[in-house]
XYZ file of C-alpha atoms in Angstrom:
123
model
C 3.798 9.132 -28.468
C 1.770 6.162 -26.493
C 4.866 5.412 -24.526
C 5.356 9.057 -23.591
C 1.991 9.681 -22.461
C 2.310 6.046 -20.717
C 5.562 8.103 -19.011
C 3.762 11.018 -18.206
C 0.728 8.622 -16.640
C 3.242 6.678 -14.566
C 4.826 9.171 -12.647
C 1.583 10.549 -11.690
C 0.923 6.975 -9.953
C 3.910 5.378 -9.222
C 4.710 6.816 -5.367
C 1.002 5.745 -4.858
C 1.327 2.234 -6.025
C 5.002 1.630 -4.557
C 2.982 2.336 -1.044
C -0.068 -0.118 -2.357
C 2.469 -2.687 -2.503
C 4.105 -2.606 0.609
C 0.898 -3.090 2.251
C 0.684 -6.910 2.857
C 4.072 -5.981 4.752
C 7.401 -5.251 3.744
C 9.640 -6.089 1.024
C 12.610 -5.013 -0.894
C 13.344 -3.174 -3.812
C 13.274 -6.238 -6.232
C 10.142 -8.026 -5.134
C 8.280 -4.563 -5.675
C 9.148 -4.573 -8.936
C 8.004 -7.602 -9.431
C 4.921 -6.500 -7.714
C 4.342 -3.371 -9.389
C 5.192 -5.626 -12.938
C 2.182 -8.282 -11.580
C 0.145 -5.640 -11.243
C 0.343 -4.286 -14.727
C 2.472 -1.455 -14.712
C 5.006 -3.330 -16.702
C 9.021 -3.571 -15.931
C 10.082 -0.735 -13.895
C 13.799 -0.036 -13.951
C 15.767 0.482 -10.482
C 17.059 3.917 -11.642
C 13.467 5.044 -11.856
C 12.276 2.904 -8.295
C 14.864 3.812 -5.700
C 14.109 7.849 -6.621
C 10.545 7.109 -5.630
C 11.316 4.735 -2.561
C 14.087 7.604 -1.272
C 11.077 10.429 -1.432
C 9.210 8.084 0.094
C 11.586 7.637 3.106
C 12.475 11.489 3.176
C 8.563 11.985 3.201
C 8.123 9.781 6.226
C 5.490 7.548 4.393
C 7.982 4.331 4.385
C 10.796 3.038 6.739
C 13.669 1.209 5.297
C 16.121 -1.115 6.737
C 19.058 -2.359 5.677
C 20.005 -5.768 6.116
C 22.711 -8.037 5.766
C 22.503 -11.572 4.298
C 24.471 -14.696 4.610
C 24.707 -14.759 1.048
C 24.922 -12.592 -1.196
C 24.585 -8.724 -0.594
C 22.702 -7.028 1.665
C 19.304 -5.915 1.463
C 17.519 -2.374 1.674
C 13.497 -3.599 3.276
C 10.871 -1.062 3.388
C 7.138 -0.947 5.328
C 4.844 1.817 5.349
C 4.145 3.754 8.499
C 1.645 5.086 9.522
C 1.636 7.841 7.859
C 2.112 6.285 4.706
C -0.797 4.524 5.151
C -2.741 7.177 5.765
C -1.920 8.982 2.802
C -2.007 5.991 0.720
C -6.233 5.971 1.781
C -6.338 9.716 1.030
C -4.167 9.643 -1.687
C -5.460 6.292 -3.556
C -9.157 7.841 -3.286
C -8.333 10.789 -4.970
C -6.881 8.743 -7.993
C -9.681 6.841 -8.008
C -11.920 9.356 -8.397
C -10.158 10.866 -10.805
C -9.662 7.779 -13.220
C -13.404 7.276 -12.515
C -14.067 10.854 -13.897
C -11.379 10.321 -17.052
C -13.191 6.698 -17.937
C -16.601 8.455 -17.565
C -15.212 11.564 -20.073
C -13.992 8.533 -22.398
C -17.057 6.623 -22.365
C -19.067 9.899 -22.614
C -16.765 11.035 -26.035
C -17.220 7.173 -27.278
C -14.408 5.398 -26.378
C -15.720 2.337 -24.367
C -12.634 -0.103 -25.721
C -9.540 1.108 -26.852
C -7.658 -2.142 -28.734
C -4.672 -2.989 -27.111
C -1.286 -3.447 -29.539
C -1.795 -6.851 -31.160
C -5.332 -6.983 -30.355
C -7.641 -7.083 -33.592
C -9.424 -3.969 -34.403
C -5.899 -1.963 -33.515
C -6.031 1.027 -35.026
């Protein structure tokens, strides 16, 4: 059940941090994964990335280039615009708020630590 809720929780995030990672500049589909992994999210596969970075493009929030290589194959690079950027501010505020409002409703109800797996005191 955790790792369906965990599911549910990262689709509700995941366009949102795919932009928050493309703004030091571009990058390509496997160095936002790592990104997104660095960041805690955890592994993300490719089958559920590219869906997210095609809406993305279709929405006009990130460009995408392809570009051949000397070696190896070629790669697809991405960068916000400027719209994407915009509605990364708007966007990544709202979240905010909101996970403000859910840790507030948590704390309220008595939940100030929740042990991680392997942690002691995992219930």
């Amino acid at each position: 059940m955790t790792s369906d809720r965990r599911a549910s929780w990262l689709k509700g995030v995941l366009d949102l941090m795919v932009l928050a990672s493309l703004t030091a500049g571009e990058n390509y589909g496997y160095e936002i994964v790592k990104d997104l992994a660095e960041s805690g999210l955890g592994q993300i596969k490719g089958g559920t990335l590219y869906p997210v970075l095609n809406r993305l493009e279709e929405a006009g929030l990130v460009a995408a280039e392809f570009r051949v290589t000397e070696r190896g194959p070629g790669r697809r690079y991405y960068q916000l615009t400027d719209l994407g950027r915009r509605t990364l501010a708007e966007q990544g505020g709202l979240w905010l708020s909101f996970g403000e409002s859910v840790r507030t409703a948590l704390i309220k109800g008595g939940v100030e630590h929740v042990p991680r797996e392997g942690e002691p005191g995992e219930r």
